[in-house]
Each structure stands twice: as structure tokens, then as C-alpha cells.
Coordinates of C-alpha atoms in Angstrom, one line a residue:
Chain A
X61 CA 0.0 0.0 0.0
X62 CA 1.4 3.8 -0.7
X63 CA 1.0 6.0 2.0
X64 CA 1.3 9.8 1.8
X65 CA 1.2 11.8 4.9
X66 CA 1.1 15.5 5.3
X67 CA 3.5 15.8 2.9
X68 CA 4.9 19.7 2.2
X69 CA 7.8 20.3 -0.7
X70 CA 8.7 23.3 -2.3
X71 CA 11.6 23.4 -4.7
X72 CA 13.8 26.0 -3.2
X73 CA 14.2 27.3 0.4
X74 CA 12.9 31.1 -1.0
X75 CA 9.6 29.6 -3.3
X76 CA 6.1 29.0 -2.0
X77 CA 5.6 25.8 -1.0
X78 CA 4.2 23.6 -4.4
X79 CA 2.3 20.8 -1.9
X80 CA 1.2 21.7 1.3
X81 CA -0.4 19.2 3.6
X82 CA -1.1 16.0 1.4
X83 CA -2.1 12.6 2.6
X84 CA -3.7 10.0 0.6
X85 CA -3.7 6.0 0.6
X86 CA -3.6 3.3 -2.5
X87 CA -3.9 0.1 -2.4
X88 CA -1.4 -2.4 -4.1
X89 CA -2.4 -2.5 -7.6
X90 CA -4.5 0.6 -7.0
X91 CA -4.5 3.2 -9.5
X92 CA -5.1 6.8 -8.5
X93 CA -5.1 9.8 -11.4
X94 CA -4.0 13.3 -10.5
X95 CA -6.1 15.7 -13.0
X96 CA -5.3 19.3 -12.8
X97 CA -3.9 22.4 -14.5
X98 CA -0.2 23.2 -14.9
X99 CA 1.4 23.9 -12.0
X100 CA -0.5 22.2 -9.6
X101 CA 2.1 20.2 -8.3
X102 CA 1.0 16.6 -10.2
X103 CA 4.6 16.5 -11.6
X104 CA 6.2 17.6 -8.3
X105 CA 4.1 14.7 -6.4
X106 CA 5.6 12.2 -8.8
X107 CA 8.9 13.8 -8.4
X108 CA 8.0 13.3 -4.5
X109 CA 7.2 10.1 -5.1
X110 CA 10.1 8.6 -7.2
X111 CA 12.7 10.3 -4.8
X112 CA 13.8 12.9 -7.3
X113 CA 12.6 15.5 -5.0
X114 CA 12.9 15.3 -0.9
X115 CA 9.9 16.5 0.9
X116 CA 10.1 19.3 3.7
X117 CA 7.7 17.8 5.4
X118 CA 5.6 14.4 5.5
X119 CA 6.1 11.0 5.0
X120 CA 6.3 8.7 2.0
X121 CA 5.7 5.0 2.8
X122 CA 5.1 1.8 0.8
X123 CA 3.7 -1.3 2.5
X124 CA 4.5 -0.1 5.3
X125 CA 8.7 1.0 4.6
X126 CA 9.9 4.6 3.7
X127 CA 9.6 4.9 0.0
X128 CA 13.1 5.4 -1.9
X129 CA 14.0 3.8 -5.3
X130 CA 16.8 1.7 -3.4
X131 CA 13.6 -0.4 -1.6
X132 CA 11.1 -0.2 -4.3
X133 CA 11.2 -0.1 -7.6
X134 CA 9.9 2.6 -9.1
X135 CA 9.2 3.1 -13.1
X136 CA 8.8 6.2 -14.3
X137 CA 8.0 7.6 -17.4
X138 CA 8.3 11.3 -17.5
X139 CA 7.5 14.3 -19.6
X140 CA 8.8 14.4 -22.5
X141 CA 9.7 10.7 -21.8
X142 CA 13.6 11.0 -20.9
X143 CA 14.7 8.8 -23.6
X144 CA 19.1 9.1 -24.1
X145 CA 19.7 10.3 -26.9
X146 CA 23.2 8.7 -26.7
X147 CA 21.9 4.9 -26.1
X148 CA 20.2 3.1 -29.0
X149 CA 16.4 1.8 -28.0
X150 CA 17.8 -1.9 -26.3
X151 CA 19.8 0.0 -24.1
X152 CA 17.2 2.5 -23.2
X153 CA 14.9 0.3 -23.2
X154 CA 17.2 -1.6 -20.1
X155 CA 18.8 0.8 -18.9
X156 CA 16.7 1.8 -15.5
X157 CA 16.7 -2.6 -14.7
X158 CA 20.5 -2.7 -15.4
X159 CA 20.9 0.2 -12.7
X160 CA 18.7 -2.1 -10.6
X161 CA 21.0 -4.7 -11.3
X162 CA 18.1 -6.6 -13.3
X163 CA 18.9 -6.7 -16.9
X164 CA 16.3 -9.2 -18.3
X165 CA 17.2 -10.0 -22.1
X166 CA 14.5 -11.8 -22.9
X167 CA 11.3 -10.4 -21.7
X168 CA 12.8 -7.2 -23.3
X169 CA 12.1 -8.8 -26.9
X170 CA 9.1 -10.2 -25.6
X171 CA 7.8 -6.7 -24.8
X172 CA 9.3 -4.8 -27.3
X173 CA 7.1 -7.4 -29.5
X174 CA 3.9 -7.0 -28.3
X175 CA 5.1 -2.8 -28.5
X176 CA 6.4 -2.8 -31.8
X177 CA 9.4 -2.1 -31.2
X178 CA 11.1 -5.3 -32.7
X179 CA 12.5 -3.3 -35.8
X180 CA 13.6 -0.2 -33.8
X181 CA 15.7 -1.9 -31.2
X182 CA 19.0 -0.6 -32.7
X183 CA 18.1 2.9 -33.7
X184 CA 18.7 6.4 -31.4
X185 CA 16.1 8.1 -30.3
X186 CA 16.2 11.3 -32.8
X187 CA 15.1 8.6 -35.2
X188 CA 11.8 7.8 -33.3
X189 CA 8.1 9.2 -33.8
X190 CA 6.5 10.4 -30.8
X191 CA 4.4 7.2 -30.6
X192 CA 7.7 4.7 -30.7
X193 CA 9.1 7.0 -28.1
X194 CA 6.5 6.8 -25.7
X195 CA 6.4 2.9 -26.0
X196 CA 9.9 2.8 -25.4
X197 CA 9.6 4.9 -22.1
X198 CA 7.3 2.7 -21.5
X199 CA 8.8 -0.2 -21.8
X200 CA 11.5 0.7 -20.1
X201 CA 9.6 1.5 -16.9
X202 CA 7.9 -2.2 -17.2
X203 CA 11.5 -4.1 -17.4
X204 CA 12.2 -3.0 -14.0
X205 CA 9.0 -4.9 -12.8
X206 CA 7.9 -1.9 -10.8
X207 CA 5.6 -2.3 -7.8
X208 CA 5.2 1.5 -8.5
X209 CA 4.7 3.0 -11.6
X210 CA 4.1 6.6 -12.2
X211 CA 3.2 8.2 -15.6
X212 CA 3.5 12.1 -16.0
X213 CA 1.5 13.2 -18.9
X214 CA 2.3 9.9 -21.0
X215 CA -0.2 10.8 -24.1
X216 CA 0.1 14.6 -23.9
X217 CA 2.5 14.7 -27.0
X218 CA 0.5 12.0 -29.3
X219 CA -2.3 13.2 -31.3
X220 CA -5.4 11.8 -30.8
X221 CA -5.7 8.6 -33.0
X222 CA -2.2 6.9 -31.7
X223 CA -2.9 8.2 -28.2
X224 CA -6.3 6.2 -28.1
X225 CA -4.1 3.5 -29.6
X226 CA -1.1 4.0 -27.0
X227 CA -4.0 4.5 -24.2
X228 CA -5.2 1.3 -24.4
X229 CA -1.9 -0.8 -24.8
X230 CA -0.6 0.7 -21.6
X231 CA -3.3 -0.2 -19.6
X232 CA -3.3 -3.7 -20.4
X233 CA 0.2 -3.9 -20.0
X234 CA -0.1 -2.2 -16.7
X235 CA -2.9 -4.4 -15.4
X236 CA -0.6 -7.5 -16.0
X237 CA 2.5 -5.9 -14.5
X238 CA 0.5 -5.5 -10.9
X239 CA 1.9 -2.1 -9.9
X240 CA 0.5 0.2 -8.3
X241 CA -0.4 3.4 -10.9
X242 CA -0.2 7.1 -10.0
X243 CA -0.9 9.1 -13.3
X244 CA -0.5 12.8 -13.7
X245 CA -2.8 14.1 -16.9
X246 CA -4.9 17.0 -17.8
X247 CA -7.2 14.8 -20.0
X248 CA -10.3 13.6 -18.2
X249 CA -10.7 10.6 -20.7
X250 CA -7.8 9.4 -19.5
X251 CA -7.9 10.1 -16.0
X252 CA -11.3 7.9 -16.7
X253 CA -8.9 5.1 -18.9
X254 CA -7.0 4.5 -16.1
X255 CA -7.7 5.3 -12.5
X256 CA -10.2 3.8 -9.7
X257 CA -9.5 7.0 -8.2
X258 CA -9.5 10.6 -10.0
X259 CA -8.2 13.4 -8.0
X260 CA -8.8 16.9 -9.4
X261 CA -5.8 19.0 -7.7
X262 CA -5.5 22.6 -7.4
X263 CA -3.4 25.4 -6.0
X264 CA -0.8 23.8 -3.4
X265 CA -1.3 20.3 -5.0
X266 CA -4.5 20.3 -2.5
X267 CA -6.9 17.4 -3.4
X268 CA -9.8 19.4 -4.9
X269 CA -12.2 16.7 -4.9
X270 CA -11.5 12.7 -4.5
X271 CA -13.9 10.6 -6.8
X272 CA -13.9 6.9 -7.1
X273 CA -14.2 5.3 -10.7
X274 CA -15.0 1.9 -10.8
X275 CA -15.7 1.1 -13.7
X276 CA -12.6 2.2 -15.0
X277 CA -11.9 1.6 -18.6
X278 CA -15.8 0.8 -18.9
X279 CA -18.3 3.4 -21.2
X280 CA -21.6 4.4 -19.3
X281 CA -23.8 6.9 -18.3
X282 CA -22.2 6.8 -14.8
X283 CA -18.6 7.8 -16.1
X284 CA -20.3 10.4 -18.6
X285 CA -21.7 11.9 -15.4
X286 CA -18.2 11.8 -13.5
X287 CA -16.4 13.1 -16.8
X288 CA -18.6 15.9 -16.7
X289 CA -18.1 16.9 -12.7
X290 CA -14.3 16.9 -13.5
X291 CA -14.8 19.0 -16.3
X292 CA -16.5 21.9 -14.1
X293 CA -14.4 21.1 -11.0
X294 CA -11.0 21.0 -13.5
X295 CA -12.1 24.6 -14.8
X296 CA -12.5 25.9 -11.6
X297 CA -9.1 24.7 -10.6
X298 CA -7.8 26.2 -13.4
X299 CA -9.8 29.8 -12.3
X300 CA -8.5 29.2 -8.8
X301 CA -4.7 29.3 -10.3
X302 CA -5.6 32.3 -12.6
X303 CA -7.1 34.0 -9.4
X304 CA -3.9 33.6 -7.8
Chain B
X27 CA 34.7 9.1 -50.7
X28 CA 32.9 12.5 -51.3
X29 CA 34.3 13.7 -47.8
X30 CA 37.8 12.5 -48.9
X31 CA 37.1 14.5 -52.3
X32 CA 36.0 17.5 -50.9
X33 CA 39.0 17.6 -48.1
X34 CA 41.9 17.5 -51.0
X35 CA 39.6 20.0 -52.5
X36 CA 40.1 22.0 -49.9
X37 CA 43.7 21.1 -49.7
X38 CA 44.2 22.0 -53.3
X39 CA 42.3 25.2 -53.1
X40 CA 44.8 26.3 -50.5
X41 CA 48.1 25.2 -52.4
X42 CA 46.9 26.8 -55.4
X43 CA 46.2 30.2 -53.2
X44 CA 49.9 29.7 -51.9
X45 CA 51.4 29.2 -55.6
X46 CA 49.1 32.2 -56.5
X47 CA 50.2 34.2 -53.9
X48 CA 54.4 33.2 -54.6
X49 CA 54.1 34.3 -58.1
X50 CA 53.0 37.7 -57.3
X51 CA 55.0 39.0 -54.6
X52 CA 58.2 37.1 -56.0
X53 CA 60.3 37.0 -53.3
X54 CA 62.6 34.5 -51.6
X55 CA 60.9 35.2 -48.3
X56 CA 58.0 33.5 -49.6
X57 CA 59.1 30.3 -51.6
X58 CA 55.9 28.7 -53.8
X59 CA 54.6 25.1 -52.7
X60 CA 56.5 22.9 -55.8
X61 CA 59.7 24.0 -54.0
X62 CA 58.5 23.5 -50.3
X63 CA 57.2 19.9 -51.0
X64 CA 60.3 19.3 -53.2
X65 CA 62.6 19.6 -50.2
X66 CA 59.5 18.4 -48.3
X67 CA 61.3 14.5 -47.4
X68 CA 64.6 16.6 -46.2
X69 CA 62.5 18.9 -43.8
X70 CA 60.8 15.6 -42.5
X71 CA 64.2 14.2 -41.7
X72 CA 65.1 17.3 -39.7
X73 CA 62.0 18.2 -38.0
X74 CA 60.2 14.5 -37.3
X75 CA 61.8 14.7 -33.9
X76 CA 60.9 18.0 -33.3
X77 CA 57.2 17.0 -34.2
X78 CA 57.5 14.1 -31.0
X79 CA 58.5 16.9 -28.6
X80 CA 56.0 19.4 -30.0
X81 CA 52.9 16.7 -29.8
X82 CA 54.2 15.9 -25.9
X83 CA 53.4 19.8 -24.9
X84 CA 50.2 20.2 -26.9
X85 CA 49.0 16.6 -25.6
X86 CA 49.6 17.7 -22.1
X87 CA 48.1 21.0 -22.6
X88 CA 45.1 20.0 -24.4
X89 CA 44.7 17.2 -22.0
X90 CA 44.9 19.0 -18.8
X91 CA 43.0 21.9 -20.0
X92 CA 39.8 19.2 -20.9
X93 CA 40.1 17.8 -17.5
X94 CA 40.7 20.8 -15.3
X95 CA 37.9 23.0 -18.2
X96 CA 35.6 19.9 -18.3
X97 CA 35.1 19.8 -14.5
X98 CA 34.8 23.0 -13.6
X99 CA 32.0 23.7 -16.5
X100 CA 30.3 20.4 -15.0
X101 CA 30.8 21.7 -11.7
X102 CA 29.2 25.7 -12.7
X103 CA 26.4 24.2 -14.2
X104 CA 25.5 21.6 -11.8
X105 CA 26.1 23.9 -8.5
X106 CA 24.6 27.7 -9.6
X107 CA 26.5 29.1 -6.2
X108 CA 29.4 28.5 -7.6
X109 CA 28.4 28.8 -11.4
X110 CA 27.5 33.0 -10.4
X111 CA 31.2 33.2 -9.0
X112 CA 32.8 32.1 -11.0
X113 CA 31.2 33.6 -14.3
X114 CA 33.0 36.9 -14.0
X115 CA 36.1 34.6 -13.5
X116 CA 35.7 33.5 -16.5
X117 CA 34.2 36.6 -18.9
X118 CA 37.2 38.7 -17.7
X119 CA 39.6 36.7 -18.3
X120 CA 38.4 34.5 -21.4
X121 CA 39.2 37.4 -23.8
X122 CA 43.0 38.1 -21.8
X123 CA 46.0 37.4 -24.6
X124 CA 47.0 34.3 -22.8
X125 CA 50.3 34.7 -24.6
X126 CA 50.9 38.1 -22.9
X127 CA 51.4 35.9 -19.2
X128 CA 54.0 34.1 -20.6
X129 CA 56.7 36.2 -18.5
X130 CA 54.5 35.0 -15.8
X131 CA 54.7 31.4 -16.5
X132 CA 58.4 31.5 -17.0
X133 CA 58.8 33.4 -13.5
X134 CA 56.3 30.6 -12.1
X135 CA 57.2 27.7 -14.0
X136 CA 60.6 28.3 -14.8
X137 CA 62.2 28.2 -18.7
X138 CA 61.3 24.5 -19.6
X139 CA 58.0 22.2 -20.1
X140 CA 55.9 24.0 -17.7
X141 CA 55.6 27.1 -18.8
X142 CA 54.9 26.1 -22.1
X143 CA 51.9 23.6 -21.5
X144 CA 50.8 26.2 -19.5
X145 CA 50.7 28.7 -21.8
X146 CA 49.1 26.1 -23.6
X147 CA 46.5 24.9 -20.8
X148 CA 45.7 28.8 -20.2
X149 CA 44.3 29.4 -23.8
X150 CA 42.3 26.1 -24.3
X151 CA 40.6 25.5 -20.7
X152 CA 38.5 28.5 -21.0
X153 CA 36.9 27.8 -24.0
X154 CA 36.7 24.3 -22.8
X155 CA 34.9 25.4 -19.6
X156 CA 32.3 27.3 -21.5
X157 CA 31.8 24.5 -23.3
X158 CA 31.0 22.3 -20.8
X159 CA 29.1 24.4 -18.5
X160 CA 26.7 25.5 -21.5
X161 CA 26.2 21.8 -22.1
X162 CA 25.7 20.5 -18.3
X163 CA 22.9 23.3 -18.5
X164 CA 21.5 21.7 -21.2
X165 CA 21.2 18.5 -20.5
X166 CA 17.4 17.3 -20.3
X167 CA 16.6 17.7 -16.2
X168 CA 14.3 14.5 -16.7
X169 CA 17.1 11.8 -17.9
X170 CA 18.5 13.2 -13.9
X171 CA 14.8 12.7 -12.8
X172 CA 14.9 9.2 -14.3
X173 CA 18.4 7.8 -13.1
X174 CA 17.4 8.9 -10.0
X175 CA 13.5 6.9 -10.0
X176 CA 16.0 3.7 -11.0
X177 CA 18.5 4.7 -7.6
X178 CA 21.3 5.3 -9.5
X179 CA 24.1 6.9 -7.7
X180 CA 25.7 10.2 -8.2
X181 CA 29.0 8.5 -9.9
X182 CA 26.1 6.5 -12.1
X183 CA 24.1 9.4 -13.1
X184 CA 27.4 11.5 -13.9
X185 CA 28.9 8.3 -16.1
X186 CA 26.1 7.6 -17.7
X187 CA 24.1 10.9 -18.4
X188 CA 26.5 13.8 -17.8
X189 CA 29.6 12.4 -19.6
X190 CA 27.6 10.9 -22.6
X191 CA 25.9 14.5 -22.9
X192 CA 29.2 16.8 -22.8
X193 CA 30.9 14.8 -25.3
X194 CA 30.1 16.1 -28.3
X195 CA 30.7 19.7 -26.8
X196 CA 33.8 18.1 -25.4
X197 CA 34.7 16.8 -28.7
X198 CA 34.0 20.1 -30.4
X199 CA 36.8 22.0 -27.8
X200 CA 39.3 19.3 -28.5
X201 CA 38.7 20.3 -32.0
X202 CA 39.6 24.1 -31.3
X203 CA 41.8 23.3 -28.8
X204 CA 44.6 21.3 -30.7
X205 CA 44.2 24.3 -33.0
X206 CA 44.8 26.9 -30.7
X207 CA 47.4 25.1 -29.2
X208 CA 49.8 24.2 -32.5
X209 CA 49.9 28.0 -33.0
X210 CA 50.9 28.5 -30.0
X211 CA 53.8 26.5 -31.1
X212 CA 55.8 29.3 -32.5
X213 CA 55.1 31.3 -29.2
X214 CA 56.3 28.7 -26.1
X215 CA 59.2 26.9 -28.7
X216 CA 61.0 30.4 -29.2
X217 CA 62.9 30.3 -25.9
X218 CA 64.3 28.0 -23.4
X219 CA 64.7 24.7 -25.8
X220 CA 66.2 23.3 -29.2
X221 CA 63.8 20.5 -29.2
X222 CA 60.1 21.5 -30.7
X223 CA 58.5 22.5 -33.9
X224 CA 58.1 25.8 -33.2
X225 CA 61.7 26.3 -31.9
X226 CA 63.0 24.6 -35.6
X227 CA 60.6 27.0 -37.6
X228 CA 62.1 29.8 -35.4
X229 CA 66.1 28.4 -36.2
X230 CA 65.2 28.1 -40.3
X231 CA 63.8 31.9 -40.4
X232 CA 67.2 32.6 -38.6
X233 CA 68.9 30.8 -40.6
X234 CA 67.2 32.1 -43.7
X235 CA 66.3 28.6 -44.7
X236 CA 62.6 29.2 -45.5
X237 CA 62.3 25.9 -47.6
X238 CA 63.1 24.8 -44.1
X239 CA 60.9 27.1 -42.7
X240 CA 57.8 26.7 -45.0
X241 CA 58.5 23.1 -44.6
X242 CA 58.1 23.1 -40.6
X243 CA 55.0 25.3 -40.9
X244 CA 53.4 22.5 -43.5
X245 CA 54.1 20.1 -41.2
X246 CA 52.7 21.5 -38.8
X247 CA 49.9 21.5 -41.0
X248 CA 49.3 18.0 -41.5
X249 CA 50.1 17.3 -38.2
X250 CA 47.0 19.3 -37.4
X251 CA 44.7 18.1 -40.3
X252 CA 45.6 14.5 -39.3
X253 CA 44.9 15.5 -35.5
X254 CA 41.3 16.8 -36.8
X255 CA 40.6 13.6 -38.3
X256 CA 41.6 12.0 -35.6
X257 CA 39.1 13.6 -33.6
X258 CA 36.7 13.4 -36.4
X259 CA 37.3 9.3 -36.1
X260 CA 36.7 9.9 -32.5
X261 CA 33.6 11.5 -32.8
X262 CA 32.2 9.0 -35.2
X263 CA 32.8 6.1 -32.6
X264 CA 31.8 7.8 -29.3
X265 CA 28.8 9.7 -30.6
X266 CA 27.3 7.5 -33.4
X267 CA 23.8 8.7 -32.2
X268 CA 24.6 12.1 -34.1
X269 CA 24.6 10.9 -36.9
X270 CA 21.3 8.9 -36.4

């Protein structure tokens, strides 16, 4: 279970702070979506969360332990996707396991097969669309056979078609893997893909509003209903930022 | 084969300038290229031992100056405290005549080696340093973020992101470095040794050999092209994802 209590950051010792006072629970194989404008601290709670960024305050636990990538591991697949330019897609594709000491040949061609990713294994990552690099982030995060896996804004850069396409791949592929998911998005269809719980944030990476979805990855009226309540409480997040 | 065509293209285009340039001022001072590559094996014979001692300083120059310019650029961009003091360091004296301290290398480092590569050191590391510092800065924040998600270590994330990044900057300095530093050739080599390039170019214009002279300064030439391609070679094997 990840457990997040009262946790404060800021970046630097002179900024505001960017969370103030957060605590939440998931359980294991939970998934939990953080919906809400820019600069609402979603990427700072993932930075929080994968140890990039020590928190001033709070605690970070996970089944029970302090949560730090040295216990637990953590995939990540950040903005942008953080591919190397200078390591073809294999080695990107194992690079975070071989840091973990867990370079696993073989269910790296199994994966890159079911992603595609077969032909591309010796090219660099200028030579990638935006699709084949997301998959690649992707699969890199799923070799290290994460028991958290955190997604910041994995679709943002596809356009719609091979996001749908890319949508629906990673959440079968994360179902099988087990982890636990924390996704950062501003998209409420896939806040609604993904996560038994949607939380809309706002200003100080406070939890707006906490809804459960369970019938995630399921069409009905219900999650018409829900996608429509995040649509009014996400704009009025994104007037509570604008108000300052 | 085309890059082989254009570069004695290029090498042509010069000689021809040369012969060009002979033939009008008609002078002894300035013998034309047939004559200079005529007596071109005898100058080898004279000055291929000279070339050794010459390489030695600029390879110690160079080298240090990529260390000691390499680190601290790292260092500026990865610690901003010490990247704002030591900026002015570096604007005021970047555009200094490095060859103007060389009373004050002798008086420091005495007549022989060390004042020489210092001279040497002094008028690549700067350039170096910007180099590095501009490209530390650079470097993608998330390929940090995602080292640190795997727990890589500090000495991990600096061999495997930092290094990989600078290189082709670091590359690009060697480049102008060795440049820089041949020149300097004719500068350190005038005093305080019979053994060097420069010092042989400097005893043929006393001597009023200037087949001998143009001869060293051709060398000195190809010594550099070769050095180039060298580096060119270099590039090609370290950072084959340019090319991608």
C-alpha cells in the first residue's frame, strides 16, 4: 500500500511551497489519477514520489517502509519521456533494470514485441516518432518490474488517434504488470482510462475533490456523469490558479 | 569518398592560393609550394623529432585543459552558487592574450615544459569550460529525474548521463583546442629549448632557410589536419547517435 502523509515540498528554500499538507492511501495494484492544470504540483508529487525531489515535510511510505527507489522499484515515465539520446532503443529500453541490477534479455524482446518495437531496437532516439518513443519509455519502466509505476503526462504529445491506440496498450500492459499506478494528466478521458480514483488538484497540490471510478476503462452513463463533474471542478481549478 | 574528395579539394584550393600568392610577390621570403614539397622529405628528416617533442606539450596541454575545463564547467552548471562566482572569473579573463602571461609562466614555472603547457592549458581551458558548463545546463533535467527513479548513484548518473551528454561539446573544444594550441607553437618553442616545432621553424627563419621554414610550418599543418581527423574518427565512434 502507498501511503502519503502530510507531505509539504517546495523546490527552493525562497519559493512558495508547491504541496502543502497532502495525505492519501492506495492500495497495491491501486491506480489513482492526479487531473489538474499546470502547475499544480502533479509532476512535483511524482517527483516526490520517485525520490527525485525530498519532501520538507511528511512521510512517503510503501507497504508499510519509507519509500526510496533503493527499496522499491519505481518506473517512471516522464515528460517528454527521458529517452538518451546517446543509447540506441535496447539500451534505453534496459537501462533503469540494469541500474537495478536486473537486466532481463529476454522479456525485453518479448515486450518490445507486443510494442512494436522489434525493428527499432537498434536505432537512437532522434530517429523515433512520438508514438515509438512513448512505447519505449514505457517499456522501459515495465522491465524494472515496478511495484510503483508513475506516468506524467504519457499521451500529452500523441495526437489523438495513436494516443487512443497507445492509451489502451498501456493499460493492459499495466494491469498484468500488478503495480500500483499514479498518473499525472490533464485529460479527463484518460484520467477515466486509467484510475479507480481521479483526484482533481489545485493550487498547493490540494486534493480538490476525490472521486472513485469503478468502472474504469468501462463506457456508461455513470462515467459520462463523473467526466462531466471533473470537467466543471478541472475549470474551476484552473480559475483558482488564474485567481492567484 | 565524397568527404575525402571535398577535403583534397580544400587542400588544393589552398596550395593553389599559396602558388598564386608566390608568383605575385616574388620573393625568396616566400618560396611557392612545388619548392616547399620538393625539399619536403629533407625537412621531414630534420624536424620528425621535433614534431614528437612538439605533440608531448600540446598533448599535455590540451589534456589537462579538458580535464581541469571539463570539471569545472560540469561543476558551474551543476552547483549555480558556484556557477554565479565564478562567471565573472571567466568573462574577464576568457578574452585576456593568454600569450601576454608568458613572462609570468616563466617566473612561475621556470624556462622549460611547464611554462609552455601552461601557456598552452591557459588558452584552451576556457573555452573548454564554457563549453562544458553551456552543455551541463542543457542537458534534459528528466534523464536526472529518471536515473534517480531507478536509484542510481551520483557517480552512475554523472557516467552515464552527464559524460555521454558533454561529449560532443567536449569533442567540439578538442577540435579548437589542438588548433589553438599548435599555434601556440611558434610562441612557447622560441625560448628556453632546441627541441620542438616551433623552436625549428624559429632556427630556419634565422637561418634564412625558408624551404626549411615553409616546410616546418606544412608540417605542422598535417600534423593538425591529421589531428582533426583523428578527432573526427573519434567523434564518429563515441557519438554515433549524431549521426542517427
Amino acid at each position: 500500500m502507498l501511503s502519503v502523509r502530510a507531505l509539504k515540498a517546495r523546490y527552493r528554500p525562497s519559493d512558495p511551497p508547491v504541496i502543502e499538507d497532502l495525505s492519501f492511501t492506495l492500495p497495491d495494484g491501486g491506480s489513482l489519477a492526479l487531473l489538474g492544470p499546470s502547475g499544480c504540483g502533479k509532476t512535483t508529487l511524482l517527483h516526490l514520489l520517485c525520490g527525485v525531489l525530498t519532501p520538507e515535510r511528511g512521510e512517503l511510505r510503501f507497504d508499510g517502509e519509507p519509500l526510496t527507489p533503493k527499496k522499491v522499484p519505481i518506473g517512471l515515465v516522464p515528460q517528454g519521456y527521458g529517452l538518451l539520446p546517446w543509447k540506441t532503443v535496447r539500451e534505453n529500453c534496459l537501462f533503469a533494470a540494469r541500474l537495478r541490477g536486473g537486466e532481463d534479455a529476454a522479456a525485453l524482446d518479448s515486450l518490445a514485441a507486443r510494442l512494436g518495437l522489434t525493428a527499432l531496437l537498434r536505432r537512437y532516439p532522434p530517429e523515433l516518432s512520438g508514438g515509438q518513443a512513448q512505447r519505449v519509455a514505457l517499456a522501459r519502466a515495465l522491465l524494472m518490474r515496478p511495484r510503483l509505476l508513475l506516468l506524467d503526462e504519457p499521451f500529452s504529445a500523441l495526437d489523438i488517434g495513436t494516443a487512443a491506440e497507445a492509451r489502451t496498450l498501456c493499460h493492459s500492459l499495466w494491469q498484468e504488470s500488478g503495480a500500483t499506478l499514479v498518473l499525472a494528466t490533464h485529460q479527463i478521458e484518460e484520467a477515466l482510462c486509467f484510475a479507480r480514483r481521479i483526484a482533481v488538484m489545485g493550487p498547493g497540490g490540494r486534493f480538490l475533490a476525490l472521486h472513485e471510478n469503478p468502472e474504469a476503462g468501462a463506457d456508461d452513463l455513470r462515467r459520462r456523469v463523473l467526466a462531466a463533474k471533473l470537467g466543471e471542478e478541472l475549470r474551476a481549478a484552473r480559475a483558482g490558479e488564474a485567481a492567484g | 569518398m565524397k568527404k575525402t574528395r571535398q577535403f583534397l579539394l580544400g587542400f588544393l584550393c589552398c596550395n593553389l592560393l599559396w602558388l598564386l600568392l608566390a608568383a605575385a610577390l616574388r620573393t625568396r621570403a616566400l618560396p611557392g609550394p612545388i619548392a616547399v614539397y620538393r625539399a619536403l622529405p629533407q625537412t621531414l628528416c630534420g624536424a620528425g623529432g621535433h614534431i614528437l617533442f612538439s605533440l608531448w606539450r600540446v598533448g599535455m596541454g590540451v589534456s589537462l585543459a579538458l580535464l581541469a575545463g571539463g570539471l569545472t564547467g560540469i561543476a558551474m552548471a551543476r552547483l549555480p552558487a558556484l556557477g554565479r562566482a565564478l562567471d565573472p572569473v571567466l568573462y574577464f579573463a576568457y578574452p585576456v592574450p593568454k600569450s601576454a602571461l608568458l613572462p609570468v609562466a616563466m617566473l612561475l614555472l621556470g624556462l622549460g615544459d611547464g611554462s609552455k603547457v601552461m601557456i598552452i592549458f591557459l588558452s584552451v581551458v576556457f573555452p573548454v569550460t564554457v563549453a562544458a558548463r553551456d552543455a551541463a545546463k542543457e542537458t534534459d533535467p528528466a534523464l536526472y529525474a529518471l536515473a534517480r527513479s531507478a536509484g542510481a548513484s551520483r557517480w552512475q548518473s554523472f557516467w552515464q548521463i552527464t559524460l555521454p551528454a558533454l561529449l560532443p561539446a567536449l569533442l567540439t573544444s578538442l577540435r579548437l583546442g589542438v588548433g589553438t594550441a599548435l599555434a601556440l607553437l611558434f610562441l612557447v618553442e622560441g625560448y628556453g629549448t632546441d627541441r620542438g616545432i616551433g623552436y625549428y621553424i624559429l632556427d630556419c627563419w634565422s637561418r634564412i632557410d625558408y624551404l626549411g621554414m615553409y616546410g616546418g610550418i606544412v608540417l605542422i599543418s598535417l600534423v593538425g589536419a591529421l589531428l582533426f581527423l583523428g578527432v573526427d574518427l573519434l567523434a564518429q565512434r563515441l557519438c554515433r547517435w549524431k549521426q542517427a
